[in-house]
Amino acid sequence: MKNNNNAQGVPLPRVGSGARNGLMGLKFLDRAKTGKELDAWKSIEKRFHENTVDGKLFRDKFGVCTGMGDSKEFAAELFDALARRRRIIAANGVTIQQLRDFWEDITSQDLDMRLHIFFDMCDKNGDGKLSEEEVTEVLVLSASANKLSKFKQNAAAYASLIMEELDPDHKGYIEMWQLETLLRGMISGDGSKKASDKTRTLARTMIPKEYRTTISKCLSISRDKFFDNWKRIWLVSLWICINLSLFTWKFIQYRHQAAFRIMGYCLCFAKGAAETTKFNMALILLPVCRRSLTKLRDTFLGTAVPFDDNINFHKLIAAGVLTGVVVHTVMHLSCDLVRISSCPNDTFEMILGEGFQHHHPSYMDLVRSIPGVTGILMIILITFSFTLATHSFRRNVIKLPWPLHHLAGFNAFWYAHHLLVFVYILFIVHGYFLFLTRQWYKKTTWMYVTVPMLIYTIERIHTLYDHNYKVDIIKAVTYTGNVLALYMSRPPDFKYKSGMYLFVKCPDISAFEWHPFSITSAPGDDFLSVHIRTLGDWTTELRNRFAKACEAPTRKPGMGSLVRMETKSYSETHTQLPRILIKGPYGAPAQNYKKYDILLLIGLGIGATPFISIIKDIVNNESLSSITDEKKCPDRAYFYWVTREQDSFEWFKGVMDDISEYDHNQVIEMHNYLTSMYAEGDARSALIAMVQSLQHAKNGVDVVSESRIRTHFARPNWRKILGDLSVAHPSTRIGVFYCGSPTLTKPLKALCQEFSMNSSTRFQFHKENF
């Protein structure tokens, strides 16, 4: 889509396709892997000695030796081309000096040299002419190196496209100068670089005064971090203060009791830890009351409480519970129980006799008592539940032996967490049968947990019975990228905002399992839709069941269309579709997107789903705003979608084409990145970049995504992207919403903070949590 130069802000300079950028630096080796020149050659020399046979390196080891091990076929063809250029018999292998000559050729600073090598690689018979068959072979090699299965299938058609462009006289071949002319014509000039340098210099001059000296910068950074995190700071500070206060109160209270003379400070620590555990066991239920939190988001509390961090706060409280349990258990088992059982009888009778009904217990008597047994059972259940809730178990990272493999994964985490119901029962019993406290009103455990347990129970009952909507499946689409799209009837009272999510249950698969998915339809749509990636047993079974009910297309799709299976509507088919229940909606960080001037939406793979609804909503509201002159959405939205699989474009293609077609005011700017592709300018993607440019110029369709939106190669340069945004939109608030792998969370958050400090633009980062 094109940019517009209106009051919405200065559009970002378009990042060109793989063809337009980087061909000036046409290269065969990735410096990110090989390093600097001297270091690179040392590494190659080392690998040469590891892979040689009788002092010779052969064709099949050339890729491994030069750092192109993941493109062995491409590397082998490059080896043949370099050998032909130097009149070396490739079958005999090369020496270390000949390999050094090869390396100097492919790393030459001379673009003409690299272009000639590339041409020679295509020209296998060395006649100085490229036939259509030779172009097809190189396209197939490039597609294999970049993991583009569909491009590989259409390589012959794309070769014809190149021949059509470069061989208008139908000679049946193209020459070096023709290929060179096309490549050079696609090279961007220095103007864009100079413009970029100029805008970055301008951005530096716009740095606020308070950031220009070291001291003022440190103070300003601290202040900005405080204002960015003040909700978290006050809430966590309050939680810590309450825990410290409760611990101190009980510690001092038992320091002055008679039992202190027997058990000493062990008793004080145990009782102080027990008091904080009571508080945290009560508090830990509140952050997971989803429906209540969703309603509270829109109240005045939403301005002061970080509801987006509810799961993180839940984990923090869990850490507090675990700390309290460990301290309480260690103090009792290693100290208090030992001192009670070994205390002289007369001292015991005088101080603790009444509390133990004048019976001096042994250590095992204390362990077998009601508090002892309930305490041990709680420790076992808590340890089991907490272990399965850790990242390694919940995300199925850890690989367990076959008899135990069911203990890893989301299902194990979910069901194990329900064991905590018994923990709360044991907790109340444990707190009631105390040895040192007889008055009922001093046994405060039930007082702490009753109200939170009641709130949580009411919420669970409410979600189980009152708002479980049975929906009809309007349409189901199964894509080859392991994605299932469900289009469902929308219940009349199901009201939601873009960015929210709902829970889905399929009783035919499991009567108990609910799974969260982002809503991908817009609030103005008369249907609900979700896109589900098959990542586990439940989602795989759901997709398989719908796939059985789907019908294959009756005609073979043409170039640029989707290969997919699609159900007919329920009323038109005799196939029984799986039953689907939903509940929700529930709040998520992305639902507050309207408060920002500009949006930067970043989705990795299926992580794009929370933002599809937002984009649709912006496009719909923009159409209404043009009629009513009332602003309801951000001025502009930049959507970056990153995937490593070409098949993923199938389910996302419809979204991209819809945005291109209906975004009449051009407020949405989309960028797709395919990380399996080699970076722009790499010889392994050069011909694909050429085809991309020719195909898009001819019919407006991208050869990689098969949509109207061009695809960029390799990973995005996030520093450059945020830098360009800060230049294009000075003195604005930009909401950065990210959904994807946790590995990118910290770098993006750090960049947002950095550019907020070093420019007049304020970036506010939000991470989706599921």
Coordinates of N, CA and C in Angstrom, one line a residue, residues 181-368:
T181 N 22.1 -5.6 -16.5 CA 21.3 -4.4 -16.6 C 20.1 -4.4 -15.7
L182 N 19.4 -5.6 -15.6 CA 18.2 -5.7 -14.8 C 18.6 -5.6 -13.3
L183 N 19.7 -6.3 -12.9 CA 20.1 -6.2 -11.5 C 20.5 -4.8 -11.1
R184 N 21.3 -4.1 -12.0 CA 21.7 -2.8 -11.7 C 20.5 -1.8 -11.7
G185 N 19.6 -2.0 -12.5 CA 18.4 -1.2 -12.5 C 17.6 -1.3 -11.3
M186 N 17.7 -2.4 -10.6 CA 17.0 -2.6 -9.3 C 17.7 -2.1 -8.1
I187 N 19.0 -1.7 -8.3 CA 19.8 -1.2 -7.2 C 19.4 0.2 -6.8
S188 N 19.1 0.5 -5.6 CA 18.7 1.8 -5.1 C 20.0 2.7 -5.1
G189 N 19.7 3.9 -5.4 CA 20.8 4.9 -5.4 C 21.2 5.3 -4.0
D190 N 22.1 6.2 -3.9 CA 22.6 6.7 -2.6 C 21.6 7.7 -2.0
G191 N 20.6 8.1 -2.8 CA 19.7 9.2 -2.3 C 19.0 8.8 -1.0
S192 N 18.5 7.5 -1.0 CA 17.7 7.0 0.2 C 18.6 7.0 1.4
K193 N 19.8 6.6 1.2 CA 20.8 6.5 2.4 C 21.0 7.9 2.9
K194 N 21.2 8.9 2.0 CA 21.5 10.2 2.4 C 20.3 10.8 3.2
A195 N 19.1 10.5 2.6 CA 17.9 11.0 3.2 C 17.7 10.4 4.6
S196 N 18.0 9.1 4.7 CA 17.9 8.4 6.0 C 18.9 9.0 7.0
D197 N 20.2 9.3 6.6 CA 21.1 9.9 7.5 C 20.6 11.3 7.9
K198 N 20.0 12.0 7.0 CA 19.6 13.4 7.3 C 18.4 13.3 8.3
T199 N 17.5 12.4 8.2 CA 16.4 12.3 9.1 C 16.9 11.9 10.5
R200 N 17.9 11.0 10.5 CA 18.5 10.6 11.8 C 19.2 11.8 12.5
T201 N 19.9 12.6 11.7 CA 20.5 13.8 12.3 C 19.5 14.7 12.9
L202 N 18.4 14.8 12.1 CA 17.3 15.7 12.6 C 16.7 15.2 13.8
A203 N 16.6 13.8 14.0 CA 16.0 13.2 15.2 C 16.9 13.5 16.4
R204 N 18.2 13.5 16.2 CA 19.1 13.8 17.3 C 19.0 15.3 17.7
T205 N 18.7 16.2 16.8 CA 18.6 17.6 17.2 C 17.3 17.8 18.0
M206 N 16.3 16.8 17.9 CA 15.1 17.0 18.6 C 15.1 16.4 20.0
I207 N 16.2 15.9 20.4 CA 16.3 15.3 21.8 C 16.0 16.4 22.8
P208 N 15.1 16.1 23.7 CA 14.7 17.1 24.7 C 15.9 17.6 25.6
K209 N 15.8 18.8 26.1 CA 16.9 19.4 26.8 C 17.4 18.6 28.0
E210 N 16.4 18.0 28.7 CA 16.8 17.3 29.9 C 17.6 16.0 29.7
Y211 N 17.8 15.6 28.4 CA 18.6 14.4 28.1 C 20.0 14.8 27.6
R212 N 20.4 16.1 27.6 CA 21.6 16.4 26.9 C 22.8 16.4 27.8
T213 N 22.7 16.4 29.1 CA 23.9 16.3 30.0 C 23.8 14.9 30.7
T214 N 24.9 14.5 31.3 CA 24.9 13.1 31.9 C 24.0 13.1 33.1
I215 N 24.1 14.1 34.0 CA 23.4 14.0 35.2 C 21.9 14.2 34.9
S216 N 21.5 15.1 34.1 CA 20.1 15.3 33.8 C 19.5 14.1 33.1
K217 N 20.4 13.5 32.2 CA 19.9 12.3 31.5 C 19.6 11.2 32.5
C218 N 20.5 10.9 33.5 CA 20.3 9.9 34.5 C 19.0 10.1 35.3
L219 N 18.8 11.4 35.7 CA 17.6 11.8 36.4 C 16.4 11.6 35.6
S220 N 16.5 12.0 34.3 CA 15.3 11.9 33.4 C 15.0 10.4 33.1
I221 N 16.1 9.6 33.0 CA 15.9 8.2 32.7 C 15.1 7.5 33.9
S222 N 15.6 7.8 35.1 CA 15.0 7.3 36.3 C 13.5 7.7 36.4
R223 N 13.3 9.0 36.1 CA 11.9 9.5 36.2 C 11.0 8.8 35.2
D224 N 11.6 8.7 33.9 CA 10.8 8.0 32.9 C 10.4 6.6 33.2
K225 N 11.4 5.9 33.8 CA 11.2 4.5 34.1 C 10.2 4.4 35.2
F226 N 10.2 5.4 36.1 CA 9.2 5.4 37.2 C 7.8 5.6 36.7
F227 N 7.7 6.6 35.8 CA 6.4 6.9 35.2 C 5.9 5.7 34.3
D228 N 6.8 5.0 33.7 CA 6.4 3.9 32.8 C 5.9 2.7 33.7
N229 N 6.5 2.6 34.9 CA 6.2 1.4 35.7 C 5.5 1.8 37.1
W230 N 5.0 3.0 37.2 CA 4.5 3.4 38.5 C 3.4 2.5 39.0
K231 N 2.5 1.9 38.1 CA 1.5 1.1 38.6 C 2.0 -0.2 39.2
R232 N 3.0 -0.8 38.5 CA 3.6 -2.0 39.1 C 4.4 -1.7 40.4
I233 N 5.0 -0.5 40.4 CA 5.9 -0.2 41.6 C 5.0 0.0 42.8
W234 N 3.9 0.7 42.7 CA 3.1 0.9 44.0 C 2.4 -0.3 44.4
L235 N 2.0 -1.2 43.4 CA 1.3 -2.4 43.8 C 2.2 -3.4 44.4
V236 N 3.4 -3.6 43.8 CA 4.3 -4.6 44.4 C 4.9 -4.0 45.7
S237 N 5.1 -2.7 45.8 CA 5.6 -2.1 47.1 C 4.5 -2.3 48.2
L238 N 3.3 -2.1 47.9 CA 2.2 -2.4 48.8 C 2.2 -3.8 49.3
W239 N 2.3 -4.7 48.3 CA 2.3 -6.2 48.6 C 3.5 -6.5 49.5
I240 N 4.6 -6.0 49.3 CA 5.8 -6.3 50.1 C 5.6 -5.7 51.5
C241 N 5.1 -4.5 51.6 CA 4.9 -3.9 52.9 C 3.9 -4.6 53.7
I242 N 2.8 -5.1 53.1 CA 1.9 -5.9 53.9 C 2.5 -7.2 54.4
N243 N 3.3 -7.9 53.5 CA 3.9 -9.1 53.9 C 4.9 -8.9 55.1
L244 N 5.7 -7.8 55.0 CA 6.6 -7.5 56.0 C 5.9 -7.1 57.3
S245 N 4.8 -6.4 57.2 CA 4.1 -6.0 58.4 C 3.5 -7.2 59.1
L246 N 2.9 -8.1 58.3 CA 2.3 -9.3 58.9 C 3.4 -10.2 59.6
F247 N 4.5 -10.3 58.9 CA 5.6 -11.1 59.4 C 6.1 -10.5 60.7
T248 N 6.3 -9.2 60.7 CA 6.9 -8.6 61.9 C 5.9 -8.6 63.1
W249 N 4.6 -8.4 62.8 CA 3.6 -8.5 63.8 C 3.6 -9.8 64.5
K250 N 3.5 -10.9 63.8 CA 3.5 -12.2 64.4 C 4.8 -12.6 65.0
F251 N 5.9 -12.1 64.4 CA 7.2 -12.4 65.0 C 7.3 -11.8 66.4
I252 N 6.9 -10.5 66.5 CA 6.9 -9.8 67.9 C 5.9 -10.5 68.8
Q253 N 4.7 -10.8 68.3 CA 3.7 -11.4 69.2 C 4.2 -12.7 69.8
Y254 N 4.8 -13.6 69.1 CA 5.3 -14.9 69.6 C 6.6 -14.7 70.3
R255 N 7.3 -13.6 70.1 CA 8.5 -13.3 70.9 C 8.2 -13.1 72.4
H256 N 7.0 -12.7 72.7 CA 6.6 -12.4 74.0 C 5.7 -13.5 74.6
Q257 N 5.6 -14.6 73.9 CA 4.7 -15.7 74.5 C 5.6 -16.7 75.2
A258 N 5.0 -17.5 76.1 CA 5.7 -18.4 77.0 C 6.4 -19.5 76.1
A259 N 5.7 -19.9 75.0 CA 6.3 -20.9 74.2 C 7.7 -20.6 73.6
F260 N 8.0 -19.3 73.6 CA 9.3 -18.8 73.1 C 10.4 -19.4 74.0
R261 N 10.1 -19.6 75.2 CA 11.1 -20.1 76.1 C 11.6 -21.5 75.7
I262 N 10.8 -22.3 75.1 CA 11.1 -23.6 74.6 C 11.6 -23.6 73.2
M263 N 10.9 -23.0 72.3 CA 11.2 -23.1 70.8 C 12.1 -21.9 70.3
G264 N 12.1 -20.8 71.1 CA 13.0 -19.7 70.7 C 12.5 -19.0 69.4
Y265 N 13.5 -18.5 68.7 CA 13.2 -17.7 67.5 C 12.7 -18.6 66.3
C266 N 12.9 -19.9 66.4 CA 12.3 -20.8 65.4 C 10.8 -20.6 65.3
L267 N 10.2 -20.5 66.5 CA 8.7 -20.3 66.6 C 8.3 -19.0 66.0
C268 N 9.1 -17.9 66.2 CA 8.8 -16.6 65.7 C 8.8 -16.6 64.1
F269 N 9.9 -17.2 63.6 CA 10.0 -17.3 62.2 C 8.9 -18.1 61.5
A270 N 8.6 -19.3 62.2 CA 7.5 -20.1 61.6 C 6.2 -19.4 61.6
K271 N 5.8 -18.7 62.7 CA 4.5 -18.1 62.8 C 4.5 -16.8 61.9
G272 N 5.6 -16.1 61.8 CA 5.6 -15.0 60.9 C 5.4 -15.4 59.4
A273 N 6.1 -16.5 59.0 CA 5.9 -17.1 57.7 C 4.5 -17.6 57.4
A274 N 3.9 -18.2 58.5 CA 2.6 -18.7 58.3 C 1.6 -17.6 58.1
E275 N 1.8 -16.4 58.7 CA 0.9 -15.3 58.6 C 0.9 -14.8 57.1
T276 N 2.1 -14.7 56.6 CA 2.3 -14.2 55.2 C 1.7 -15.2 54.2
T277 N 1.8 -16.5 54.6 CA 1.2 -17.5 53.7 C -0.3 -17.4 53.7
K278 N -0.9 -17.2 54.8 CA -2.4 -17.0 54.8 C -2.8 -15.8 53.9
F279 N -2.1 -14.7 54.0 CA -2.4 -13.6 53.2 C -2.2 -13.9 51.7
N280 N -1.1 -14.5 51.4 CA -0.9 -14.8 50.0 C -1.7 -15.9 49.4
M281 N -2.1 -16.9 50.2 CA -3.0 -17.9 49.7 C -4.4 -17.3 49.4
A282 N -4.8 -16.2 50.1 CA -6.0 -15.5 49.9 C -5.9 -14.7 48.6
L283 N -4.8 -13.9 48.5 CA -4.6 -13.0 47.5 C -4.4 -13.6 46.1
I284 N -3.8 -14.8 46.1 CA -3.4 -15.4 44.8 C -4.6 -15.8 43.9
L285 N -5.8 -15.9 44.5 CA -6.9 -16.2 43.7 C -7.5 -15.0 42.9
L286 N -7.3 -13.8 43.4 CA -7.9 -12.7 42.7 C -7.3 -12.4 41.4
P287 N -6.0 -12.5 41.1 CA -5.5 -12.1 39.7 C -6.0 -13.1 38.6
V288 N -6.6 -14.2 39.0 CA -7.1 -15.2 38.0 C -8.6 -15.2 37.9
C289 N -9.2 -14.2 38.4 CA -10.7 -14.0 38.2 C -10.9 -13.2 37.0
R290 N -10.8 -13.8 35.8 CA -10.7 -13.1 34.5 C -11.9 -12.2 34.3
R291 N -13.1 -12.7 34.5 CA -14.3 -12.0 34.2 C -14.4 -10.7 35.1
S292 N -14.0 -10.8 36.4 CA -14.0 -9.7 37.2 C -13.0 -8.6 36.8
L293 N -11.8 -9.1 36.4 CA -10.8 -8.2 36.0 C -11.2 -7.5 34.7
T294 N -11.8 -8.2 33.8 CA -12.3 -7.6 32.5 C -13.2 -6.4 32.8
K295 N -14.1 -6.6 33.7 CA -15.1 -5.5 34.1 C -14.3 -4.4 34.8
L296 N -13.4 -4.7 35.6 CA -12.7 -3.7 36.4 C -11.7 -2.8 35.5
R297 N -11.3 -3.4 34.3 CA -10.4 -2.6 33.4 C -11.1 -1.3 33.0
D298 N -12.4 -1.3 32.8 CA -13.0 -0.1 32.3 C -13.5 0.8 33.4
T299 N -13.2 0.5 34.7 CA -13.5 1.4 35.8 C -12.3 2.3 36.1
F300 N -12.5 3.2 37.1 CA -11.4 4.1 37.6 C -10.2 3.3 38.0
L301 N -10.4 2.1 38.5 CA -9.2 1.3 38.9 C -8.3 1.0 37.8
G302 N -8.8 1.0 36.5 CA -7.9 0.7 35.4 C -6.8 1.7 35.2
T303 N -7.0 2.9 35.8 CA -6.0 4.0 35.7 C -4.9 3.8 36.7
A304 N -5.1 2.9 37.7 CA -4.1 2.8 38.8 C -3.6 1.4 39.0
V305 N -4.3 0.4 38.5 CA -4.0 -1.0 38.7 C -3.5 -1.6 37.4
P306 N -2.4 -2.2 37.4 CA -1.9 -2.8 36.1 C -2.5 -4.2 35.8
F307 N -3.8 -4.1 35.4 CA -4.5 -5.4 35.1 C -3.8 -6.3 34.1
D308 N -3.0 -5.6 33.2 CA -2.4 -6.4 32.1 C -1.3 -7.3 32.7
D309 N -0.9 -7.1 33.9 CA 0.2 -7.9 34.6 C -0.4 -8.9 35.6
N310 N -1.7 -9.2 35.4 CA -2.3 -10.1 36.4 C -1.6 -11.4 36.5
I311 N -1.2 -12.0 35.4 CA -0.5 -13.3 35.5 C 0.8 -13.2 36.1
N312 N 1.6 -12.1 35.8 CA 2.9 -11.9 36.5 C 2.7 -11.7 38.0
F313 N 1.7 -11.0 38.4 CA 1.4 -10.8 39.8 C 1.0 -12.1 40.5
H314 N 0.2 -12.9 39.8 CA -0.1 -14.2 40.3 C 1.1 -15.1 40.5
K315 N 2.1 -15.0 39.6 CA 3.3 -15.8 39.8 C 4.1 -15.2 40.9
L316 N 4.1 -13.9 41.1 CA 4.9 -13.3 42.2 C 4.3 -13.7 43.5
I317 N 3.0 -13.7 43.6 CA 2.3 -14.1 44.9 C 2.6 -15.6 45.1
A318 N 2.7 -16.4 44.1 CA 3.0 -17.8 44.2 C 4.4 -18.0 44.8
A319 N 5.3 -17.1 44.3 CA 6.7 -17.2 44.9 C 6.6 -16.8 46.4
G320 N 5.8 -15.9 46.8 CA 5.6 -15.5 48.2 C 5.0 -16.7 49.0
V321 N 4.1 -17.4 48.4 CA 3.5 -18.6 49.1 C 4.6 -19.6 49.3
L322 N 5.3 -19.9 48.2 CA 6.4 -20.9 48.3 C 7.4 -20.5 49.4
T323 N 7.8 -19.3 49.4 CA 8.8 -18.8 50.4 C 8.3 -19.0 51.8
G324 N 7.0 -18.6 52.0 CA 6.4 -18.8 53.4 C 6.3 -20.2 53.8
V325 N 5.9 -21.1 52.8 CA 5.8 -22.5 53.1 C 7.1 -23.2 53.5
V326 N 8.2 -22.8 52.7 CA 9.5 -23.3 53.0 C 10.0 -22.9 54.4
V327 N 9.9 -21.6 54.7 CA 10.3 -21.1 56.0 C 9.6 -21.8 57.1
H328 N 8.2 -21.8 57.0 CA 7.4 -22.4 58.0 C 7.7 -23.9 58.2
T329 N 7.9 -24.6 57.2 CA 8.1 -26.1 57.3 C 9.5 -26.3 57.9
V330 N 10.5 -25.6 57.4 CA 11.9 -25.9 57.9 C 12.0 -25.5 59.4
M331 N 11.4 -24.4 59.8 CA 11.4 -24.0 61.2 C 10.8 -25.0 62.1
H332 N 9.6 -25.6 61.6 CA 8.9 -26.5 62.5 C 9.6 -27.9 62.5
L333 N 9.9 -28.4 61.3 CA 10.5 -29.8 61.3 C 11.9 -29.9 61.8
S334 N 12.7 -28.9 61.6 CA 14.1 -28.9 62.0 C 14.4 -28.3 63.4
C335 N 13.4 -27.6 63.9 CA 13.7 -26.9 65.2 C 12.5 -27.0 66.2
D336 N 11.3 -26.6 65.9 CA 10.3 -26.5 66.9 C 9.9 -27.9 67.4
L337 N 9.6 -28.8 66.4 CA 9.2 -30.2 66.8 C 10.3 -30.9 67.6
V338 N 11.5 -30.6 67.2 CA 12.7 -31.2 68.0 C 12.7 -30.7 69.4
R339 N 12.6 -29.4 69.6 CA 12.7 -28.8 70.9 C 11.5 -29.2 71.8
I340 N 10.3 -29.3 71.2 CA 9.1 -29.8 72.0 C 9.3 -31.2 72.5
S341 N 9.7 -32.1 71.6 CA 9.8 -33.5 71.9 C 11.0 -33.8 72.9
S342 N 12.0 -32.9 72.8 CA 13.2 -33.2 73.7 C 13.2 -32.3 74.9
C343 N 12.1 -31.5 75.1 CA 12.0 -30.6 76.3 C 11.8 -31.4 77.6
P344 N 12.4 -31.0 78.7 CA 12.2 -31.7 80.0 C 10.7 -31.7 80.3
N345 N 10.3 -32.8 80.9 CA 8.8 -33.0 81.2 C 8.3 -31.9 82.1
D346 N 9.0 -31.5 83.1 CA 8.4 -30.4 84.0 C 8.3 -29.1 83.3
T347 N 9.3 -28.8 82.5 CA 9.2 -27.5 81.7 C 8.1 -27.6 80.7
F348 N 8.0 -28.7 80.0 CA 6.9 -28.9 79.0 C 5.5 -28.7 79.7
E349 N 5.4 -29.4 80.9 CA 4.1 -29.4 81.6 C 3.7 -28.0 82.0
M350 N 4.7 -27.2 82.5 CA 4.5 -25.9 83.0 C 4.1 -24.9 81.8
I351 N 4.7 -25.0 80.7 CA 4.5 -24.0 79.6 C 3.5 -24.5 78.5
L352 N 3.6 -25.8 78.1 CA 2.8 -26.2 77.0 C 1.9 -27.4 77.3
G353 N 1.8 -27.8 78.6 CA 1.0 -28.9 79.0 C -0.4 -28.8 78.6
E354 N -1.0 -27.6 78.9 CA -2.4 -27.4 78.6 C -2.7 -27.5 77.1
G355 N -1.8 -26.9 76.3 CA -2.1 -26.9 74.9 C -2.0 -28.3 74.3
F356 N -1.3 -29.2 74.9 CA -1.2 -30.6 74.4 C -1.9 -31.6 75.3
Q357 N -2.9 -31.1 76.0 CA -3.7 -31.9 76.9 C -2.9 -32.7 77.9
H358 N -1.8 -32.1 78.4 CA -0.9 -32.7 79.4 C -0.3 -34.0 78.9
H359 N -0.1 -34.1 77.6 CA 0.6 -35.3 77.0 C 1.8 -34.8 76.3
H360 N 3.0 -35.3 76.7 CA 4.3 -34.9 76.1 C 4.5 -35.7 74.9
P361 N 4.3 -35.2 73.7 CA 4.4 -36.0 72.5 C 5.9 -36.2 72.0
S362 N 6.1 -37.3 71.3 CA 7.4 -37.5 70.7 C 7.4 -36.8 69.3
Y363 N 8.6 -36.8 68.7 CA 8.7 -36.1 67.4 C 7.7 -36.7 66.4
M364 N 7.6 -38.1 66.3 CA 6.7 -38.7 65.4 C 5.2 -38.5 65.7
D365 N 5.0 -38.3 67.1 CA 3.6 -38.0 67.4 C 3.2 -36.7 66.8
L366 N 4.1 -35.7 66.9 CA 3.8 -34.4 66.3 C 3.6 -34.5 64.8
V367 N 4.5 -35.3 64.1 CA 4.4 -35.4 62.7 C 3.0 -36.1 62.3
R368 N 2.6 -37.1 63.1 CA 1.3 -37.8 62.8 C 0.1 -37.1 63.2

